[in-house]
């Protein structure tokens, strides 16, 4: 089973949803993802029913180079590996990690 799940359902950043409230999340990026975005940590506001996949999609729209990693990136919410369908809450930290290789 694919532990990453769905990458989120919204196709555009800031799509209207829920009752219009938003959640504030901290996004952490590692390795090549950090290089593409030019920052290790970003602060974002997302719709109140946003998922980790929605956060990823918003970042990929803002930083198109991230799209190359869409099928291989993992995510963690509040330091726990999570599915991209995991709903985010105000104050959450979502981390995106590229695949790791080594020997």
PDB file as gemmi writes it, atoms N, CA and C in Angstrom:
CRYST1    1.000    1.000    1.000  90.00  90.00  90.00 P 1                      
ATOM      1  N   UNK A   1       0.842  -1.178   0.000  1.00  0.00           N  
ATOM      2  CA  UNK A   1       0.000   0.000   0.000  1.00  0.00           C  
ATOM      3  C   UNK A   1       0.887   1.241   0.000  1.00  0.00           C  
ATOM      4  N   UNK A   2       0.510   2.245  -0.740  1.00  0.00           N  
ATOM      5  CA  UNK A   2       1.251   3.495  -0.835  1.00  0.00           C  
ATOM      6  C   UNK A   2       0.992   4.326   0.411  1.00  0.00           C  
ATOM      7  N   UNK A   3       2.012   4.534   1.259  1.00  0.00           N  
ATOM      8  CA  UNK A   3       1.818   5.264   2.507  1.00  0.00           C  
ATOM      9  C   UNK A   3       1.634   6.750   2.296  1.00  0.00           C  
ATOM     10  N   UNK A   4       1.958   7.222   1.111  1.00  0.00           N  
ATOM     11  CA  UNK A   4       1.821   8.648   0.849  1.00  0.00           C  
ATOM     12  C   UNK A   4       0.384   9.036   0.576  1.00  0.00           C  
ATOM     13  N   UNK A   5      -0.412   8.124   0.066  1.00  0.00           N  
ATOM     14  CA  UNK A   5      -1.812   8.442  -0.221  1.00  0.00           C  
ATOM     15  C   UNK A   5      -1.948   9.484  -1.305  1.00  0.00           C  
ATOM     16  N   UNK A   6      -3.076  10.113  -1.338  1.00  0.00           N  
ATOM     17  CA  UNK A   6      -3.410  11.135  -2.327  1.00  0.00           C  
ATOM     18  C   UNK A   6      -2.629  12.412  -2.055  1.00  0.00           C  
ATOM     19  N   UNK A   7      -2.274  13.118  -3.083  1.00  0.00           N  
ATOM     20  CA  UNK A   7      -1.502  14.353  -2.956  1.00  0.00           C  
ATOM     21  C   UNK A   7      -2.370  15.571  -2.692  1.00  0.00           C  
ATOM     22  N   UNK A   8      -3.641  15.393  -2.444  1.00  0.00           N  
ATOM     23  CA  UNK A   8      -4.517  16.540  -2.201  1.00  0.00           C  
ATOM     24  C   UNK A   8      -5.443  16.745  -3.371  1.00  0.00           C  
ATOM     25  N   UNK A   9      -6.580  17.335  -3.107  1.00  0.00           N  
ATOM     26  CA  UNK A   9      -7.599  17.426  -4.140  1.00  0.00           C  
ATOM     27  C   UNK A   9      -7.668  18.779  -4.818  1.00  0.00           C  
ATOM     28  N   UNK A  10      -7.206  19.830  -4.163  1.00  0.00           N  
ATOM     29  CA  UNK A  10      -7.306  21.153  -4.776  1.00  0.00           C  
ATOM     30  C   UNK A  10      -6.288  21.328  -5.879  1.00  0.00           C  
ATOM     31  N   UNK A  11      -6.698  21.940  -6.970  1.00  0.00           N  
ATOM     32  CA  UNK A  11      -5.808  22.145  -8.101  1.00  0.00           C  
ATOM     33  C   UNK A  11      -5.146  23.515  -8.086  1.00  0.00           C  
ATOM     34  N   UNK A  12      -5.666  24.449  -7.325  1.00  0.00           N  
ATOM     35  CA  UNK A  12      -5.056  25.770  -7.303  1.00  0.00           C  
ATOM     36  C   UNK A  12      -4.884  26.240  -5.871  1.00  0.00           C  
ATOM     37  N   UNK A  13      -3.894  27.051  -5.663  1.00  0.00           N  
ATOM     38  CA  UNK A  13      -3.581  27.561  -4.333  1.00  0.00           C  
ATOM     39  C   UNK A  13      -4.707  28.445  -3.824  1.00  0.00           C  
ATOM     40  N   UNK A  14      -5.053  28.263  -2.569  1.00  0.00           N  
ATOM     41  CA  UNK A  14      -6.056  29.109  -1.956  1.00  0.00           C  
ATOM     42  C   UNK A  14      -7.469  28.845  -2.423  1.00  0.00           C  
ATOM     43  N   UNK A  15      -7.758  27.645  -2.908  1.00  0.00           N  
ATOM     44  CA  UNK A  15      -9.106  27.321  -3.367  1.00  0.00           C  
ATOM     45  C   UNK A  15     -10.093  27.487  -2.221  1.00  0.00           C  
ATOM     46  N   UNK A  16     -11.269  28.052  -2.491  1.00  0.00           N  
ATOM     47  CA  UNK A  16     -12.241  28.241  -1.421  1.00  0.00           C  
ATOM     48  C   UNK A  16     -12.711  26.909  -0.860  1.00  0.00           C  
ATOM     49  N   UNK A  17     -12.942  26.887   0.428  1.00  0.00           N  
ATOM     50  CA  UNK A  17     -13.408  25.655   1.048  1.00  0.00           C  
ATOM     51  C   UNK A  17     -13.948  25.968   2.427  1.00  0.00           C  
ATOM     52  N   UNK A  18     -14.578  24.997   3.017  1.00  0.00           N  
ATOM     53  CA  UNK A  18     -15.038  25.107   4.391  1.00  0.00           C  
ATOM     54  C   UNK A  18     -15.768  26.406   4.656  1.00  0.00           C  
ATOM     55  N   UNK A  19     -15.541  26.967   5.826  1.00  0.00           N  
ATOM     56  CA  UNK A  19     -16.219  28.203   6.197  1.00  0.00           C  
ATOM     57  C   UNK A  19     -15.356  29.432   5.946  1.00  0.00           C  
ATOM     58  N   UNK A  20     -14.279  29.280   5.202  1.00  0.00           N  
ATOM     59  CA  UNK A  20     -13.434  30.405   4.844  1.00  0.00           C  
ATOM     60  C   UNK A  20     -12.323  30.696   5.839  1.00  0.00           C  
ATOM     61  N   UNK A  21     -12.260  29.953   6.950  1.00  0.00           N  
ATOM     62  CA  UNK A  21     -11.175  30.172   7.894  1.00  0.00           C  
ATOM     63  C   UNK A  21      -9.909  29.511   7.373  1.00  0.00           C  
ATOM     64  N   UNK A  22      -8.805  29.888   7.946  1.00  0.00           N  
ATOM     65  CA  UNK A  22      -7.526  29.372   7.477  1.00  0.00           C  
ATOM     66  C   UNK A  22      -6.717  28.854   8.658  1.00  0.00           C  
ATOM     67  N   UNK A  23      -5.778  27.972   8.368  1.00  0.00           N  
ATOM     68  CA  UNK A  23      -4.862  27.460   9.380  1.00  0.00           C  
ATOM     69  C   UNK A  23      -3.455  27.931   9.041  1.00  0.00           C  
ATOM     70  N   UNK A  24      -2.697  28.185  10.069  1.00  0.00           N  
ATOM     71  CA  UNK A  24      -1.305  28.596   9.914  1.00  0.00           C  
ATOM     72  C   UNK A  24      -0.448  27.365  10.178  1.00  0.00           C  
ATOM     73  N   UNK A  25       0.419  27.013   9.223  1.00  0.00           N  
ATOM     74  CA  UNK A  25       1.299  25.859   9.388  1.00  0.00           C  
ATOM     75  C   UNK A  25       2.740  26.263   9.094  1.00  0.00           C  
ATOM     76  N   UNK A  26       3.650  25.533   9.691  1.00  0.00           N  
ATOM     77  CA  UNK A  26       5.069  25.680   9.392  1.00  0.00           C  
ATOM     78  C   UNK A  26       5.451  24.534   8.477  1.00  0.00           C  
ATOM     79  N   UNK A  27       6.109  24.846   7.378  1.00  0.00           N  
ATOM     80  CA  UNK A  27       6.546  23.836   6.418  1.00  0.00           C  
ATOM     81  C   UNK A  27       8.062  23.736   6.505  1.00  0.00           C  
ATOM     82  N   UNK A  28       8.561  22.525   6.673  1.00  0.00           N  
ATOM     83  CA  UNK A  28      10.008  22.287   6.703  1.00  0.00           C  
ATOM     84  C   UNK A  28      10.386  21.488   5.476  1.00  0.00           C  
ATOM     85  N   UNK A  29      11.470  21.903   4.845  1.00  0.00           N  
ATOM     86  CA  UNK A  29      11.964  21.254   3.633  1.00  0.00           C  
ATOM     87  C   UNK A  29      13.395  20.786   3.867  1.00  0.00           C  
ATOM     88  N   UNK A  30      13.738  19.661   3.268  1.00  0.00           N  
ATOM     89  CA  UNK A  30      15.054  19.077   3.478  1.00  0.00           C  
ATOM     90  C   UNK A  30      15.759  18.815   2.156  1.00  0.00           C  
ATOM     91  N   UNK A  31      17.089  18.801   2.225  1.00  0.00           N  
ATOM     92  CA  UNK A  31      17.962  18.446   1.109  1.00  0.00           C  
ATOM     93  C   UNK A  31      17.624  19.246  -0.149  1.00  0.00           C  
ATOM     94  N   UNK A  32      17.427  18.566  -1.249  1.00  0.00           N  
ATOM     95  CA  UNK A  32      17.189  19.234  -2.533  1.00  0.00           C  
ATOM     96  C   UNK A  32      15.928  20.096  -2.508  1.00  0.00           C  
ATOM     97  N   UNK A  33      14.917  19.695  -1.777  1.00  0.00           N  
ATOM     98  CA  UNK A  33      13.689  20.489  -1.687  1.00  0.00           C  
ATOM     99  C   UNK A  33      13.986  21.855  -1.076  1.00  0.00           C  
ATOM    100  N   UNK A  34      14.842  21.862  -0.064  1.00  0.00           N  
ATOM    101  CA  UNK A  34      15.255  23.116   0.577  1.00  0.00           C  
ATOM    102  C   UNK A  34      16.000  24.002  -0.423  1.00  0.00           C  
ATOM    103  N   UNK A  35      16.854  23.398  -1.228  1.00  0.00           N  
ATOM    104  CA  UNK A  35      17.604  24.158  -2.233  1.00  0.00           C  
ATOM    105  C   UNK A  35      16.674  24.784  -3.264  1.00  0.00           C  
ATOM    106  N   UNK A  36      15.688  24.039  -3.704  1.00  0.00           N  
ATOM    107  CA  UNK A  36      14.748  24.550  -4.711  1.00  0.00           C  
ATOM    108  C   UNK A  36      13.966  25.735  -4.169  1.00  0.00           C  
ATOM    109  N   UNK A  37      13.481  25.629  -2.945  1.00  0.00           N  
ATOM    110  CA  UNK A  37      12.669  26.696  -2.356  1.00  0.00           C  
ATOM    111  C   UNK A  37      13.520  27.837  -1.800  1.00  0.00           C  
ATOM    112  N   UNK A  38      14.790  27.573  -1.572  1.00  0.00           N  
ATOM    113  CA  UNK A  38      15.662  28.604  -1.029  1.00  0.00           C  
ATOM    114  C   UNK A  38      15.472  28.851   0.455  1.00  0.00           C  
ATOM    115  N   UNK A  39      14.826  27.922   1.134  1.00  0.00           N  
ATOM    116  CA  UNK A  39      14.599  28.061   2.576  1.00  0.00           C  
ATOM    117  C   UNK A  39      14.346  26.688   3.185  1.00  0.00           C  
ATOM    118  N   UNK A  40      14.781  26.530   4.423  1.00  0.00           N  
ATOM    119  CA  UNK A  40      14.540  25.279   5.137  1.00  0.00           C  
ATOM    120  C   UNK A  40      13.180  25.273   5.819  1.00  0.00           C  
ATOM    121  N   UNK A  41      12.677  26.453   6.118  1.00  0.00           N  
ATOM    122  CA  UNK A  41      11.402  26.559   6.827  1.00  0.00           C  
ATOM    123  C   UNK A  41      10.582  27.699   6.239  1.00  0.00           C  
ATOM    124  N   UNK A  42       9.309  27.423   6.007  1.00  0.00           N  
ATOM    125  CA  UNK A  42       8.381  28.409   5.459  1.00  0.00           C  
ATOM    126  C   UNK A  42       7.133  28.439   6.326  1.00  0.00           C  
ATOM    127  N   UNK A  43       6.495  29.558   6.368  1.00  0.00           N  
ATOM    128  CA  UNK A  43       5.242  29.700   7.091  1.00  0.00           C  
ATOM    129  C   UNK A  43       4.142  29.926   6.060  1.00  0.00           C  
ATOM    130  N   UNK A  44       3.041  29.185   6.173  1.00  0.00           N  
ATOM    131  CA  UNK A  44       1.964  29.303   5.194  1.00  0.00           C  
ATOM    132  C   UNK A  44       0.609  29.294   5.878  1.00  0.00           C  
ATOM    133  N   UNK A  45      -0.348  29.977   5.249  1.00  0.00           N  
ATOM    134  CA  UNK A  45      -1.743  29.899   5.664  1.00  0.00           C  
ATOM    135  C   UNK A  45      -2.483  29.126   4.586  1.00  0.00           C  
ATOM    136  N   UNK A  46      -3.277  28.156   5.023  1.00  0.00           N  
ATOM    137  CA  UNK A  46      -4.006  27.273   4.118  1.00  0.00           C  
ATOM    138  C   UNK A  46      -5.470  27.231   4.533  1.00  0.00           C  
ATOM    139  N   UNK A  47      -6.344  26.795   3.632  1.00  0.00           N  
ATOM    140  CA  UNK A  47      -7.763  26.641   3.994  1.00  0.00           C  
ATOM    141  C   UNK A  47      -7.910  25.711   5.200  1.00  0.00           C  
ATOM    142  N   UNK A  48      -8.967  25.904   5.957  1.00  0.00           N  
ATOM    143  CA  UNK A  48      -9.132  25.156   7.209  1.00  0.00           C  
ATOM    144  C   UNK A  48      -9.269  23.654   7.039  1.00  0.00           C  
ATOM    145  N   UNK A  49      -9.597  23.175   5.857  1.00  0.00           N  
ATOM    146  CA  UNK A  49      -9.678  21.723   5.659  1.00  0.00           C  
ATOM    147  C   UNK A  49      -8.510  21.205   4.826  1.00  0.00           C  
ATOM    148  N   UNK A  50      -7.405  21.938   4.814  1.00  0.00           N  
ATOM    149  CA  UNK A  50      -6.237  21.560   4.014  1.00  0.00           C  
ATOM    150  C   UNK A  50      -5.596  20.282   4.537  1.00  0.00           C  
ATOM    151  N   UNK A  51      -5.020  19.548   3.607  1.00  0.00           N  
ATOM    152  CA  UNK A  51      -4.271  18.337   3.921  1.00  0.00           C  
ATOM    153  C   UNK A  51      -2.791  18.591   3.654  1.00  0.00           C  
ATOM    154  N   UNK A  52      -1.964  17.642   4.059  1.00  0.00           N  
ATOM    155  CA  UNK A  52      -0.538  17.738   3.747  1.00  0.00           C  
ATOM    156  C   UNK A  52      -0.343  17.804   2.233  1.00  0.00           C  
ATOM    157  N   UNK A  53      -1.166  17.069   1.484  1.00  0.00           N  
ATOM    158  CA  UNK A  53      -1.090  17.110   0.023  1.00  0.00           C  
ATOM    159  C   UNK A  53      -1.427  18.478  -0.533  1.00  0.00           C  
ATOM    160  N   UNK A  54      -2.379  19.154   0.080  1.00  0.00           N  
ATOM    161  CA  UNK A  54      -2.712  20.512  -0.349  1.00  0.00           C  
ATOM    162  C   UNK A  54      -1.529  21.449  -0.108  1.00  0.00           C  
ATOM    163  N   UNK A  55      -0.853  21.273   1.021  1.00  0.00           N  
ATOM    164  CA  UNK A  55       0.328  22.090   1.308  1.00  0.00           C  
ATOM    165  C   UNK A  55       1.402  21.834   0.261  1.00  0.00           C  
ATOM    166  N   UNK A  56       1.613  20.556  -0.085  1.00  0.00           N  
ATOM    167  CA  UNK A  56       2.600  20.216  -1.115  1.00  0.00           C  
ATOM    168  C   UNK A  56       2.217  20.850  -2.453  1.00  0.00           C  
ATOM    169  N   UNK A  57       0.954  20.722  -2.839  1.00  0.00           N  
ATOM    170  CA  UNK A  57       0.510  21.287  -4.120  1.00  0.00           C  
ATOM    171  C   UNK A  57       0.709  22.797  -4.165  1.00  0.00           C  
ATOM    172  N   UNK A  58       0.424  23.480  -3.061  1.00  0.00           N  
ATOM    173  CA  UNK A  58       0.617  24.935  -3.007  1.00  0.00           C  
ATOM    174  C   UNK A  58       2.093  25.281  -3.177  1.00  0.00           C  
ATOM    175  N   UNK A  59       2.959  24.522  -2.518  1.00  0.00           N  
ATOM    176  CA  UNK A  59       4.395  24.776  -2.654  1.00  0.00           C  
ATOM    177  C   UNK A  59       4.884  24.497  -4.068  1.00  0.00           C  
ATOM    178  N   UNK A  60       4.384  23.422  -4.675  1.00  0.00           N  
ATOM    179  CA  UNK A  60       4.803  23.074  -6.034  1.00  0.00           C  
ATOM    180  C   UNK A  60       4.363  24.131  -7.042  1.00  0.00           C  
ATOM    181  N   UNK A  61       3.253  24.793  -6.767  1.00  0.00           N  
ATOM    182  CA  UNK A  61       2.833  25.889  -7.646  1.00  0.00           C  
ATOM    183  C   UNK A  61       3.747  27.097  -7.458  1.00  0.00           C  
ATOM    184  N   UNK A  62       4.159  27.330  -6.237  1.00  0.00           N  
ATOM    185  CA  UNK A  62       5.025  28.469  -5.930  1.00  0.00           C  
ATOM    186  C   UNK A  62       6.469  28.219  -6.373  1.00  0.00           C  
ATOM    187  N   UNK A  63       6.913  26.981  -6.243  1.00  0.00           N  
ATOM    188  CA  UNK A  63       8.271  26.573  -6.616  1.00  0.00           C  
ATOM    189  C   UNK A  63       8.162  25.397  -7.588  1.00  0.00           C  
ATOM    190  N   UNK A  64       8.008  25.669  -8.887  1.00  0.00           N  
ATOM    191  CA  UNK A  64       7.751  24.611  -9.875  1.00  0.00           C  
ATOM    192  C   UNK A  64       8.773  23.476  -9.880  1.00  0.00           C  
ATOM    193  N   UNK A  65       9.999  23.730  -9.473  1.00  0.00           N  
ATOM    194  CA  UNK A  65      11.009  22.677  -9.434  1.00  0.00           C  
ATOM    195  C   UNK A  65      10.664  21.550  -8.477  1.00  0.00           C  
ATOM    196  N   UNK A  66       9.796  21.808  -7.526  1.00  0.00           N  
ATOM    197  CA  UNK A  66       9.383  20.764  -6.584  1.00  0.00           C  
ATOM    198  C   UNK A  66       8.539  19.689  -7.256  1.00  0.00           C  
ATOM    199  N   UNK A  67       7.865  20.048  -8.339  1.00  0.00           N  
ATOM    200  CA  UNK A  67       6.967  19.100  -9.015  1.00  0.00           C  
ATOM    201  C   UNK A  67       7.692  17.826  -9.440  1.00  0.00           C  
ATOM    202  N   UNK A  68       8.984  17.916  -9.727  1.00  0.00           N  
ATOM    203  CA  UNK A  68       9.758  16.734 -10.121  1.00  0.00           C  
ATOM    204  C   UNK A  68       9.795  15.677  -9.019  1.00  0.00           C  
ATOM    205  N   UNK A  69       9.523  16.065  -7.795  1.00  0.00           N  
ATOM    206  CA  UNK A  69       9.604  15.151  -6.652  1.00  0.00           C  
ATOM    207  C   UNK A  69       8.239  14.659  -6.176  1.00  0.00           C  
ATOM    208  N   UNK A  70       7.188  15.016  -6.878  1.00  0.00           N  
ATOM    209  CA  UNK A  70       5.823  14.715  -6.423  1.00  0.00           C  
ATOM    210  C   UNK A  70       5.594  13.232  -6.136  1.00  0.00           C  
ATOM    211  N   UNK A  71       6.175  12.345  -6.912  1.00  0.00           N  
ATOM    212  CA  UNK A  71       5.922  10.910  -6.729  1.00  0.00           C  
ATOM    213  C   UNK A  71       6.857  10.252  -5.720  1.00  0.00           C  
ATOM    214  N   UNK A  72       7.895  10.958  -5.300  1.00  0.00           N  
ATOM    215  CA  UNK A  72       8.867  10.308  -4.421  1.00  0.00           C  
ATOM    216  C   UNK A  72       9.014  10.950  -3.047  1.00  0.00           C  
ATOM    217  N   UNK A  73       8.449  12.115  -2.848  1.00  0.00           N  
ATOM    218  CA  UNK A  73       8.595  12.813  -1.575  1.00  0.00           C  
ATOM    219  C   UNK A  73       7.735  12.151  -0.490  1.00  0.00           C  
ATOM    220  N   UNK A  74       8.239  12.177   0.727  1.00  0.00           N  
ATOM    221  CA  UNK A  74       7.486  11.705   1.897  1.00  0.00           C  
ATOM    222  C   UNK A  74       7.120  12.916   2.739  1.00  0.00           C  
ATOM    223  N   UNK A  75       6.133  12.728   3.597  1.00  0.00           N  
ATOM    224  CA  UNK A  75       5.778  13.841   4.479  1.00  0.00           C  
ATOM    225  C   UNK A  75       5.632  13.350   5.911  1.00  0.00           C  
ATOM    226  N   UNK A  76       5.805  14.300   6.810  1.00  0.00           N  
ATOM    227  CA  UNK A  76       5.590  14.053   8.232  1.00  0.00           C  
ATOM    228  C   UNK A  76       4.808  15.238   8.779  1.00  0.00           C  
ATOM    229  N   UNK A  77       3.838  14.962   9.607  1.00  0.00           N  
ATOM    230  CA  UNK A  77       3.076  16.014  10.269  1.00  0.00           C  
ATOM    231  C   UNK A  77       3.372  15.904  11.763  1.00  0.00           C  
ATOM    232  N   UNK A  78       3.878  16.989  12.311  1.00  0.00           N  
ATOM    233  CA  UNK A  78       4.252  17.024  13.730  1.00  0.00           C  
ATOM    234  C   UNK A  78       5.188  15.872  14.095  1.00  0.00           C  
ATOM    235  N   UNK A  79       6.198  15.680  13.240  1.00  0.00           N  
ATOM    236  CA  UNK A  79       7.277  14.710  13.435  1.00  0.00           C  
ATOM    237  C   UNK A  79       6.839  13.249  13.357  1.00  0.00           C  
ATOM    238  N   UNK A  80       5.686  12.984  12.742  1.00  0.00           N  
ATOM    239  CA  UNK A  80       5.217  11.616  12.534  1.00  0.00           C  
ATOM    240  C   UNK A  80       4.969  11.416  11.050  1.00  0.00           C  
ATOM    241  N   UNK A  81       5.609  10.389  10.463  1.00  0.00           N  
ATOM    242  CA  UNK A  81       5.362  10.121   9.048  1.00  0.00           C  
ATOM    243  C   UNK A  81       3.865   9.992   8.826  1.00  0.00           C  
ATOM    244  N   UNK A  82       3.386  10.639   7.775  1.00  0.00           N  
ATOM    245  CA  UNK A  82       1.948  10.736   7.546  1.00  0.00           C  
ATOM    246  C   UNK A  82       1.611  10.551   6.082  1.00  0.00           C  
ATOM    247  N   UNK A  83       0.336  10.324   5.830  1.00  0.00           N  
ATOM    248  CA  UNK A  83      -0.172  10.288   4.458  1.00  0.00           C  
ATOM    249  C   UNK A  83      -0.407  11.715   3.990  1.00  0.00           C  
ATOM    250  N   UNK A  84      -0.424  11.888   2.695  1.00  0.00           N  
ATOM    251  CA  UNK A  84      -0.702  13.210   2.140  1.00  0.00           C  
ATOM    252  C   UNK A  84      -2.168  13.592   2.323  1.00  0.00           C  
ATOM    253  N   UNK A  85      -2.988  12.655   2.746  1.00  0.00           N  
ATOM    254  CA  UNK A  85      -4.396  12.945   3.022  1.00  0.00           C  
ATOM    255  C   UNK A  85      -4.611  13.410   4.464  1.00  0.00           C  
ATOM    256  N   UNK A  86      -3.545  13.457   5.258  1.00  0.00           N  
ATOM    257  CA  UNK A  86      -3.655  13.892   6.647  1.00  0.00           C  
ATOM    258  C   UNK A  86      -4.082  15.353   6.706  1.00  0.00           C  
ATOM    259  N   UNK A  87      -5.144  15.600   7.440  1.00  0.00           N  
ATOM    260  CA  UNK A  87      -5.654  16.967   7.572  1.00  0.00           C  
ATOM    261  C   UNK A  87      -4.741  17.774   8.496  1.00  0.00           C  
ATOM    262  N   UNK A  88      -4.509  19.019   8.119  1.00  0.00           N  
ATOM    263  CA  UNK A  88      -3.665  19.908   8.907  1.00  0.00           C  
ATOM    264  C   UNK A  88      -4.510  20.779   9.825  1.00  0.00           C  
ATOM    265  N   UNK A  89      -3.948  21.114  10.961  1.00  0.00           N  
ATOM    266  CA  UNK A  89      -4.610  21.969  11.944  1.00  0.00           C  
ATOM    267  C   UNK A  89      -3.722  23.170  12.243  1.00  0.00           C  
ATOM    268  N   UNK A  90      -4.334  24.200  12.775  1.00  0.00           N  
ATOM    269  CA  UNK A  90      -3.600  25.417  13.086  1.00  0.00           C  
ATOM    270  C   UNK A  90      -2.410  25.101  13.990  1.00  0.00           C  
ATOM    271  N   UNK A  91      -1.235  25.592  13.606  1.00  0.00           N  
ATOM    272  CA  UNK A  91      -0.026  25.382  14.387  1.00  0.00           C  
ATOM    273  C   UNK A  91       0.755  24.136  14.031  1.00  0.00           C  
ATOM    274  N   UNK A  92       0.241  23.298  13.130  1.00  0.00           N  
ATOM    275  CA  UNK A  92       0.950  22.078  12.745  1.00  0.00           C  
ATOM    276  C   UNK A  92       2.253  22.398  12.024  1.00  0.00           C  
ATOM    277  N   UNK A  93       3.163  21.428  12.089  1.00  0.00           N  
ATOM    278  CA  UNK A  93       4.390  21.473  11.307  1.00  0.00           C  
ATOM    279  C   UNK A  93       4.315  20.328  10.307  1.00  0.00           C  
ATOM    280  N   UNK A  94       4.475  20.636   9.041  1.00  0.00           N  
ATOM    281  CA  UNK A  94       4.501  19.604   8.012  1.00  0.00           C  
ATOM    282  C   UNK A  94       5.876  19.638   7.358  1.00  0.00           C  
ATOM    283  N   UNK A  95       6.507  18.478   7.288  1.00  0.00           N  
ATOM    284  CA  UNK A  95       7.841  18.364   6.707  1.00  0.00           C  
ATOM    285  C   UNK A  95       7.763  17.522   5.445  1.00  0.00           C  
ATOM    286  N   UNK A  96       8.493  17.948   4.427  1.00  0.00           N  
ATOM    287  CA  UNK A  96       8.578  17.197   3.178  1.00  0.00           C  
ATOM    288  C   UNK A  96      10.013  16.739   3.001  1.00  0.00           C  
ATOM    289  N   UNK A  97      10.158  15.433   2.745  1.00  0.00           N  
ATOM    290  CA  UNK A  97      11.480  14.824   2.671  1.00  0.00           C  
ATOM    291  C   UNK A  97      11.655  14.115   1.335  1.00  0.00           C  
ATOM    292  N   UNK A  98      12.726  14.423   0.614  1.00  0.00           N  
ATOM    293  CA  UNK A  98      12.982  13.725  -0.643  1.00  0.00           C  
ATOM    294  C   UNK A  98      13.495  12.318  -0.343  1.00  0.00           C  
ATOM    295  N   UNK A  99      13.530  11.458  -1.357  1.00  0.00           N  
ATOM    296  CA  UNK A  99      14.059  10.114  -1.127  1.00  0.00           C  
ATOM    297  C   UNK A  99      15.526  10.194  -0.701  1.00  0.00           C  
ATOM    298  N   UNK A 100      15.928   9.246   0.123  1.00  0.00           N  
ATOM    299  CA  UNK A 100      17.298   9.203   0.620  1.00  0.00           C  
ATOM    300  C   UNK A 100      17.994   8.005   0.008  1.00  0.00           C  
ATOM    301  N   UNK A 101      19.212   8.221  -0.439  1.00  0.00           N  
ATOM    302  CA  UNK A 101      19.996   7.099  -0.959  1.00  0.00           C  
ATOM    303  C   UNK A 101      21.371   7.155  -0.321  1.00  0.00           C  
ATOM    304  N   UNK A 102      22.039   6.083  -0.380  1.00  0.00           N  
ATOM    305  CA  UNK A 102      23.375   6.054   0.204  1.00  0.00           C  
ATOM    306  C   UNK A 102      23.870   4.634   0.296  1.00  0.00           C  
ATOM    307  N   UNK A 103      25.005   4.486   0.853  1.00  0.00           N  
ATOM    308  CA  UNK A 103      25.534   3.143   0.931  1.00  0.00           C  
ATOM    309  C   UNK A 103      26.404   2.916   2.106  1.00  0.00           C  
TER     310      UNK A 103                                                      
END                                                                             
